[in-house]
Short mmCIF file of C-alpha atoms and ligand atoms in Angstrom, two decimals:
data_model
loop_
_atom_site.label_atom_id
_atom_site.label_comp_id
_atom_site.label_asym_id
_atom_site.label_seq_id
_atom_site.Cartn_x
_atom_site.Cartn_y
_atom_site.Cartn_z
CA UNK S 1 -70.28 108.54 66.39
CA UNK S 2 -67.10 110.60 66.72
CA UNK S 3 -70.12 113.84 67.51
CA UNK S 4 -71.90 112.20 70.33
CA UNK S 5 -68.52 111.68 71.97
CA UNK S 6 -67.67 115.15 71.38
CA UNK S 7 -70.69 116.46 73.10
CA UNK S 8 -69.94 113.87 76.11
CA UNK S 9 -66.60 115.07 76.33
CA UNK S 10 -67.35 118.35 76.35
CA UNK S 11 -70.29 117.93 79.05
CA UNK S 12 -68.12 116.15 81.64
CA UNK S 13 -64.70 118.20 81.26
CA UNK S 14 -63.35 119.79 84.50
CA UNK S 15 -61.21 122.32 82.65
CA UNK S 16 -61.33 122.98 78.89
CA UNK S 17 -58.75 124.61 76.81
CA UNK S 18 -59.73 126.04 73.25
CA UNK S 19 -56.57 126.62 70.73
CA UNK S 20 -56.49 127.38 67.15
CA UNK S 21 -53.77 128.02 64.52
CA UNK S 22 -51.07 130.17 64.35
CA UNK S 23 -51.23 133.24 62.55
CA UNK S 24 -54.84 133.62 63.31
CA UNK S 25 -57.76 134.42 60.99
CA UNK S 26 -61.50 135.31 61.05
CA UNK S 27 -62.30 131.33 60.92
CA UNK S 28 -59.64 130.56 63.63
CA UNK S 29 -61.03 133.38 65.75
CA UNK S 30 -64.35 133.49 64.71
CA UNK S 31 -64.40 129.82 66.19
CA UNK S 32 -62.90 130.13 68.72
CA UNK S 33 -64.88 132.90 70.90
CA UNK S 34 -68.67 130.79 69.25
CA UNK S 35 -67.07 127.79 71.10
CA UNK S 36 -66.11 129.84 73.98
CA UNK S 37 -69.59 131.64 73.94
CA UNK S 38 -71.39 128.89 73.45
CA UNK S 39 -69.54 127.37 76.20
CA UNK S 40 -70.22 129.89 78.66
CA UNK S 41 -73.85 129.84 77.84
CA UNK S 42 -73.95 126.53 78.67
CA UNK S 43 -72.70 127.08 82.04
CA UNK S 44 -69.01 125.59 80.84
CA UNK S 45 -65.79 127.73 81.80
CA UNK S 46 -63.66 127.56 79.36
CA UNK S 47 -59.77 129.36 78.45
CA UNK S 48 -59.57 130.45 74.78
CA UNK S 49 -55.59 130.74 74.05
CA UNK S 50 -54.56 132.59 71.42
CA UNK S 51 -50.92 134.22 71.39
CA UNK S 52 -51.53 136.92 68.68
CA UNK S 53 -54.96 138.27 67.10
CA UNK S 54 -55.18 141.33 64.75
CA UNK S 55 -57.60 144.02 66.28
CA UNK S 56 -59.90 143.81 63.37
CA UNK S 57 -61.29 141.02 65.45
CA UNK S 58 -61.74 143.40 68.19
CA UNK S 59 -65.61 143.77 67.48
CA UNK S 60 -66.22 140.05 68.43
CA UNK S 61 -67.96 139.12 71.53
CA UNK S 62 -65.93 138.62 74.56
CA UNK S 63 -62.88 139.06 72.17
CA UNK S 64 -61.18 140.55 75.50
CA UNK S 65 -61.27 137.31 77.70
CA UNK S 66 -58.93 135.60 75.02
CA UNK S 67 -55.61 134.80 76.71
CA UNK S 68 -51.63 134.89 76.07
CA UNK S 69 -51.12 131.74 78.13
CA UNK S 70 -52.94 129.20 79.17
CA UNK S 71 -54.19 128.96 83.38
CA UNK S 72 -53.46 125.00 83.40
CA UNK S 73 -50.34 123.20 82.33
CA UNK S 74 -52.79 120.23 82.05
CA UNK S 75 -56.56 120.66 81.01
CA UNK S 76 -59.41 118.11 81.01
CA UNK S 77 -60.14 118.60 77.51
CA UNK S 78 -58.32 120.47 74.82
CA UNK S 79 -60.26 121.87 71.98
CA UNK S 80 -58.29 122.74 68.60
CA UNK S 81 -59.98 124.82 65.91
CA UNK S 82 -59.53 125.29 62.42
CA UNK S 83 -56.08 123.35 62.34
CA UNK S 84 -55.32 120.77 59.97
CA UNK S 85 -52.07 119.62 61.73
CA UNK S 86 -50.42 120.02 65.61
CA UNK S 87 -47.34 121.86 63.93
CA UNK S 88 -49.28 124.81 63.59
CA UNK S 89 -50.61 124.92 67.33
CA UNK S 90 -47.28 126.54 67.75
CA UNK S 91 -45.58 126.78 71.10
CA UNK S 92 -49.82 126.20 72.65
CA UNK S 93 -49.14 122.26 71.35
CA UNK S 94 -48.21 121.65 74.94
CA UNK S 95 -51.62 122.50 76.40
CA UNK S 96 -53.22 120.11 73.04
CA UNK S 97 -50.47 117.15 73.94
CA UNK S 98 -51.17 117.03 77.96
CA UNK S 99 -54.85 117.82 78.06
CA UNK S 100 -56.67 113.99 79.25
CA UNK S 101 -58.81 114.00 76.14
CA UNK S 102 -57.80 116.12 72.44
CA UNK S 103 -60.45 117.19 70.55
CA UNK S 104 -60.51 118.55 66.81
CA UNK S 105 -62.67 120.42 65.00
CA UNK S 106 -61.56 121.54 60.94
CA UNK S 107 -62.28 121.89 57.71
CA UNK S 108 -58.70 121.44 55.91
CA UNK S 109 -58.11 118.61 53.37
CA UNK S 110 -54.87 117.58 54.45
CA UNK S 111 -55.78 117.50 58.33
CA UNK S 112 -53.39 114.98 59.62
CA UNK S 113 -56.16 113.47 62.24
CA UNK S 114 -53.93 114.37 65.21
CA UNK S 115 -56.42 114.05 68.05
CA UNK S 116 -58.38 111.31 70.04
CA UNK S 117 -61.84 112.81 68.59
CA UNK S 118 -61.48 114.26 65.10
CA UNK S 119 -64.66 116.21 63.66
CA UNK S 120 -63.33 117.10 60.41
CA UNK S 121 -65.31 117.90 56.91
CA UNK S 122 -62.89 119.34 54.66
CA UNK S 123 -65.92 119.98 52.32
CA UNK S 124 -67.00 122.64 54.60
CA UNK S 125 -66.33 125.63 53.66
CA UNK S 126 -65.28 127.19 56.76
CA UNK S 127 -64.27 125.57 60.49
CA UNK S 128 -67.55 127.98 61.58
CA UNK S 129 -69.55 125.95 59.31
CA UNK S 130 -69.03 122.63 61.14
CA UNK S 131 -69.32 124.04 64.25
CA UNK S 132 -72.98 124.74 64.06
CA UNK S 133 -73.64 121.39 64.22
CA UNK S 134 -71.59 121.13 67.13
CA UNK S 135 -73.04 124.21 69.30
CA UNK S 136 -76.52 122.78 67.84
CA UNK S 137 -75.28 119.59 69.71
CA UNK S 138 -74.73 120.87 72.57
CA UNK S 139 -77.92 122.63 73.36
CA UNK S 140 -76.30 126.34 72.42
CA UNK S 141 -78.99 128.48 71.41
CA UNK S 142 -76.93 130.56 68.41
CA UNK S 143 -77.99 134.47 69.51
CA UNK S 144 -76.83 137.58 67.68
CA UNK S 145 -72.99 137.68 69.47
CA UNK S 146 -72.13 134.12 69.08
CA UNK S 147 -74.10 134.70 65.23
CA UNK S 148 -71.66 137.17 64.53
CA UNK S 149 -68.41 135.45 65.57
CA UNK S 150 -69.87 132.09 63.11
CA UNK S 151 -70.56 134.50 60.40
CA UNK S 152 -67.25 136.40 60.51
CA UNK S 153 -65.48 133.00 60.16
CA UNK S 154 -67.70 132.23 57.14
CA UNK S 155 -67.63 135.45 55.61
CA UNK S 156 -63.47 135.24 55.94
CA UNK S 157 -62.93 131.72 54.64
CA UNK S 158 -65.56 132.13 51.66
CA UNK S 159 -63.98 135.89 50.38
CA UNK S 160 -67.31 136.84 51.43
CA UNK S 161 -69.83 133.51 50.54
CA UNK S 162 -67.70 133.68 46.96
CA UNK S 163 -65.66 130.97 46.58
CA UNK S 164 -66.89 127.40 45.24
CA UNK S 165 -66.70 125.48 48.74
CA UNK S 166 -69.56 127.46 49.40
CA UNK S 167 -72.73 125.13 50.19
CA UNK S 168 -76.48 126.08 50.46
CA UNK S 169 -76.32 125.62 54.26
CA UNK S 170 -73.84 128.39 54.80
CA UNK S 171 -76.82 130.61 52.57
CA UNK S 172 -79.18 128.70 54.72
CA UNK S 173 -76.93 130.14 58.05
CA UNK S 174 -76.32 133.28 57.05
CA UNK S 175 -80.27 133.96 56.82
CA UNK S 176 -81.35 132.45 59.99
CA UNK S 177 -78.34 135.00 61.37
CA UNK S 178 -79.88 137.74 59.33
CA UNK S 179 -83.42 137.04 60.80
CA UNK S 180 -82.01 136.96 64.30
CA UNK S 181 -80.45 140.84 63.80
CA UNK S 182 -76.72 139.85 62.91
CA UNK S 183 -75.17 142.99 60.84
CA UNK S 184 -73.97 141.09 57.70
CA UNK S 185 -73.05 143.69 56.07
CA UNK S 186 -71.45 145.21 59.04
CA UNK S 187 -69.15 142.29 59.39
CA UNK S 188 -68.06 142.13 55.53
CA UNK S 189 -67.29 145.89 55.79
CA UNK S 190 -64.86 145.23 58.55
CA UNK S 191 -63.42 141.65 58.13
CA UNK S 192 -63.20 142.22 54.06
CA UNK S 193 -63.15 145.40 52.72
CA UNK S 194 -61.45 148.07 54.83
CA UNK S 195 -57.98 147.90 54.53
CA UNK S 196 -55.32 148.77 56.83
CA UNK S 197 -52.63 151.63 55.88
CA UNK S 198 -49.65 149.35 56.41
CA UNK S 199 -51.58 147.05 54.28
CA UNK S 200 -52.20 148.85 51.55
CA UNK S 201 -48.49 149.98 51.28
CA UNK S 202 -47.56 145.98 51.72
CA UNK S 203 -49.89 145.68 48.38
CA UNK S 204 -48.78 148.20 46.52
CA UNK S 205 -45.04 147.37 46.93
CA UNK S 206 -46.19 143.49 45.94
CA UNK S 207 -48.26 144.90 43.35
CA UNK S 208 -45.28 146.73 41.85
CA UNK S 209 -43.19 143.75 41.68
CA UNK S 210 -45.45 141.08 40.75
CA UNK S 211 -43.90 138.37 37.53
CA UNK S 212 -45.97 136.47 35.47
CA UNK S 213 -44.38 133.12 34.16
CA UNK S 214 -45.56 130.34 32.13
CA UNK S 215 -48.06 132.73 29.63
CA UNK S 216 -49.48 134.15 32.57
CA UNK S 217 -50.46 131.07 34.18
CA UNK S 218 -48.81 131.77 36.87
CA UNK S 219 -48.18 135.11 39.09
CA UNK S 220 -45.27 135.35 41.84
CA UNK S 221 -44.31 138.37 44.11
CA UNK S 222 -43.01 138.99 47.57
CA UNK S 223 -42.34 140.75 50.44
CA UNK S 224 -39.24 141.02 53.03
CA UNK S 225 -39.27 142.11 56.59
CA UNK S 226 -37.60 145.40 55.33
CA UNK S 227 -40.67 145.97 53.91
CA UNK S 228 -42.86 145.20 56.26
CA UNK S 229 -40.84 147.23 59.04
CA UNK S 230 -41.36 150.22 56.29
CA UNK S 231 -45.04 150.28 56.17
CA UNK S 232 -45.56 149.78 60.27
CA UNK S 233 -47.07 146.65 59.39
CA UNK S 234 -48.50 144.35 62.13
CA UNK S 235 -49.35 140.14 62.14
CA UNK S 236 -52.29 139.78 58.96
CA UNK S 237 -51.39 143.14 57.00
CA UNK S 238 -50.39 140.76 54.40
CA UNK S 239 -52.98 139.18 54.18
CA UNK S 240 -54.80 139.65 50.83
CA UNK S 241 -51.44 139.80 49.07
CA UNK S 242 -51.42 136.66 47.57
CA UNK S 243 -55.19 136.86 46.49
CA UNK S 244 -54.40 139.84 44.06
CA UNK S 245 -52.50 137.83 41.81
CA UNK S 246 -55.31 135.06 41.87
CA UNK S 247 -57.31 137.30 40.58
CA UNK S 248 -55.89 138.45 37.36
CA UNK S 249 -57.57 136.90 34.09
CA UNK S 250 -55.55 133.90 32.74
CA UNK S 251 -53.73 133.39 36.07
CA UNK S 252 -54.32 129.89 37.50
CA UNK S 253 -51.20 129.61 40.31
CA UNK S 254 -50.61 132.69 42.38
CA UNK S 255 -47.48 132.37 44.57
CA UNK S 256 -46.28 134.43 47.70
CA UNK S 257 -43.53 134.44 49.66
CA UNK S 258 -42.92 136.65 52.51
CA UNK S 259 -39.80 136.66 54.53
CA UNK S 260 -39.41 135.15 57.72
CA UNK S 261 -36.61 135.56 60.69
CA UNK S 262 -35.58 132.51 58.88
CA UNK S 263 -36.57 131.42 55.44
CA UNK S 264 -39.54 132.29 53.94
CA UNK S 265 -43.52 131.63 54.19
CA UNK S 266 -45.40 130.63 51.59
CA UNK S 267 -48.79 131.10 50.49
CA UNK S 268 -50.13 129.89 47.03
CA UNK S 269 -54.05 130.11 45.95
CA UNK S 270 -55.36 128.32 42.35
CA UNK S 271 -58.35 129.13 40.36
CA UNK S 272 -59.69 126.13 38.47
CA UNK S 273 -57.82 122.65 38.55
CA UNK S 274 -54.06 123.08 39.98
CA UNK S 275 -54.11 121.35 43.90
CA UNK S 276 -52.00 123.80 46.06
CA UNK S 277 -52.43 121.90 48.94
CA UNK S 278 -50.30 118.61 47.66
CA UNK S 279 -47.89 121.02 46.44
CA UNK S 280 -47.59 122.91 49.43
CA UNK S 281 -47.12 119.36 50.85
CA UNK S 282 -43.59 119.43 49.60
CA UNK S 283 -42.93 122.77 51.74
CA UNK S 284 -43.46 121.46 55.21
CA UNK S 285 -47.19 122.56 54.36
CA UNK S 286 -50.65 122.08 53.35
CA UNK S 287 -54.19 123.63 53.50
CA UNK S 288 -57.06 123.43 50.84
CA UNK S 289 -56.97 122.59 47.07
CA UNK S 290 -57.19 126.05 46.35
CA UNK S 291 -55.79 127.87 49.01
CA UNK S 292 -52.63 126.49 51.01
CA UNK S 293 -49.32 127.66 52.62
CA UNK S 294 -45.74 126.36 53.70
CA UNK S 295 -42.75 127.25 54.93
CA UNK S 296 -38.69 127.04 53.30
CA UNK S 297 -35.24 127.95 54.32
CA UNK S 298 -33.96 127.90 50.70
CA UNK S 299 -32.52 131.41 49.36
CA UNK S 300 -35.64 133.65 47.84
CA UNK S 301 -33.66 132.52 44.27
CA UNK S 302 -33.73 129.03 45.33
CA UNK S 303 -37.03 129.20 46.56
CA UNK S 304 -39.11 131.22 43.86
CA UNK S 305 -37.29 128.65 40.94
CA UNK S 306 -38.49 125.32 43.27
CA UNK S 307 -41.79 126.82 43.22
CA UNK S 308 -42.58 127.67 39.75
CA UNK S 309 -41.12 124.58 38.71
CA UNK S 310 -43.19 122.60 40.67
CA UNK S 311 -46.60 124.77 39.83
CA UNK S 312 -45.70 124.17 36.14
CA UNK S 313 -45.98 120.65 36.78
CA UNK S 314 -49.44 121.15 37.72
CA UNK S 315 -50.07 122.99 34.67
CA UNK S 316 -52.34 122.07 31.70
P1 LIG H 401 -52.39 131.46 53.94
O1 LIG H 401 -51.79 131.44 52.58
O2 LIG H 401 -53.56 132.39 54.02
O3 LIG H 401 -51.39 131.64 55.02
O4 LIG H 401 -52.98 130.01 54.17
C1 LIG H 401 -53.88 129.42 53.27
C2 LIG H 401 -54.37 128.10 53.82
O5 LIG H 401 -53.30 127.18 53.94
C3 LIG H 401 -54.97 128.25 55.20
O6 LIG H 401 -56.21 127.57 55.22
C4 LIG H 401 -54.01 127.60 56.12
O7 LIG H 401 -54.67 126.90 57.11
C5 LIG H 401 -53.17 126.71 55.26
N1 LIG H 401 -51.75 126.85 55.65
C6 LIG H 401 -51.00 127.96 55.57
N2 LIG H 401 -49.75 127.75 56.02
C7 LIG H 401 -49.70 126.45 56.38
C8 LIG H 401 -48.68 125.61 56.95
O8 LIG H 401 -47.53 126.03 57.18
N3 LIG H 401 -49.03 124.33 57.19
C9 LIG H 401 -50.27 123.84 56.93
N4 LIG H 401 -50.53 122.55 57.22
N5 LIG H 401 -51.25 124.59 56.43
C10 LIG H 401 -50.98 125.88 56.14
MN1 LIG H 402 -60.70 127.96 58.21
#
């Protein structure tokens, strides 16, 4: 069983490396310092490797002894979290691709299986999620800090335990936390609800020039690097952008593009029935059925017509 080997690779490693995706959010980090936690409880050094990480995670246990770079060119075992396909490990794919043994542990629908060991339930509704079972594995005892890392990683890739991947074991979870002293509400108040000043201003200029096409089926806006320079913004400000036109009754396709150095990144969510993921498939992309992302060098013209036409393909 692809978890007993886990827990024998982990137990025997030398040197372990732990590496999530790029762009980092509350799942990728949330993940990554439980696994490192739980690691180090265990009596199992481990690096944690991630290049950029917005401060709201700054709360999180041990949050400072993440690193830029990694120690080894060439670990034991290399741990990736939360990432459905190498291409988003970035420039840290090296330390995945030379490690002796490649481990992977995710919750996206279109992983692409790119490890020796691949622990991957894309019904879960967070990476977090799965990796209770893993820490439980391993002989972790889950206390308030590493709790609290689990929980922010649930509480980030549920919109706060609202969205429909959400099972009765991540209830189940958050309870046990809640007995144990973990501040839930602490955590949503910091992960969900405060929001930065450069993000606000990023949302209000979006907000301002978000289209509706297709009898409102579908919502587009954007956002350049002008504007982001503007507002002082830093890596996730926009983060929440894309969810705004989700939101809004009628609306089953929100799409977001946000410029790049080159090109443009895309983010698109759905509502009830239209599978972002296989259309974000066509952008060098993928994710979740209802939440996914891409990439594309087109013009923004180009771009914003390619993507509405293929959205209103999804249509009903
Ligand atoms: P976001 O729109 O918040 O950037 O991403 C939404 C979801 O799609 C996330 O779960 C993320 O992992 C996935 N995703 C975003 N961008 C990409 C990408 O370029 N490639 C892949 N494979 N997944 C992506
Ligand atoms: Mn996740």
């Amino acid at each position: 069983m692809t978890l007993d080997n886990i827990i024998e690779k982990i137990k025997n490693a030398e040197s372990i490396v732990i590496l999530t995706h790029e762009m980092p959010d509350g799942d990728a980090i949330g993940s990554s310092l439980a696994l490192y936690n739980g690691l180090k409880q265990i009596g199992k050094k481990a690096d944690v490797v991630i290049p950029e990480y917005p401060k709201v995670f700054d709360f999180l246990h041990n949050r400072k002894d993440v690193k830029t770079e990694g120690k080894n060119q060439k670990y034991d075992l290399a741990i990736a979290l939360d990432c459905g396909d190498i291409k988003r490990l970035n420039g840290f794919a090296k330390y995945f691709e030379n490690a002796n043994t490649r481990i992977s542990i995710d919750h996206h629908s279109a992983n692409t299986m790119f490890a020796d060991y691949n622990f991957v339930n894309p019904t879960s509704p967070a990476c977090c999620q799965i990796l209770v079972i893993v820490l439980e594995a391993l002989g972790v005892e889950i206390d308030k800090e590493i709790g609290t890392c689990l929980l922010t990683g649930i509480i980030t890739d549920t919109g706060g335990f609202k969205y429909s991947g959400v099972t009765s074991e991540t209830f189940e979870f958050a309870a046990e936390l809640l007995n144990k002293g973990v501040n839930v509400s602490n955590i949503y108040k910091r992960v969900l609800q405060t929001v930065s000043k450069p993000s606000f201003e990023l949302k209000r200029i979006a907000m301002n020039r978000l289209e509706f096409f297709e009898n409102g089926k579908i919502a587009f806006t954007y956002i350049t690097k002008k504007d982001e320079e503007k507002a002082n913004a830093t890596s996730n400000d926009h983060d929440g952008i894309v969810e705004m036109g989700r939101d809004i009754e009628g609306v089953e396709v929100s799409i977001f593009l946000r410029e790049k150095e080159e090109g443009y990144k895309i983010s698109l969510r759905s509502n009830e029935y239209v599978n972002v993921s296989d259309i974000c498939l066509m952008f060098s992309g993928g994710g979740h059925i209802r939440a996914a992302g891409g990439s594309t060098e087109l013009s923004f013209e180009h771009a914003k017509t390619k993507l509405i036409e293929e959205c209103k393909k999804h249509l009903k």
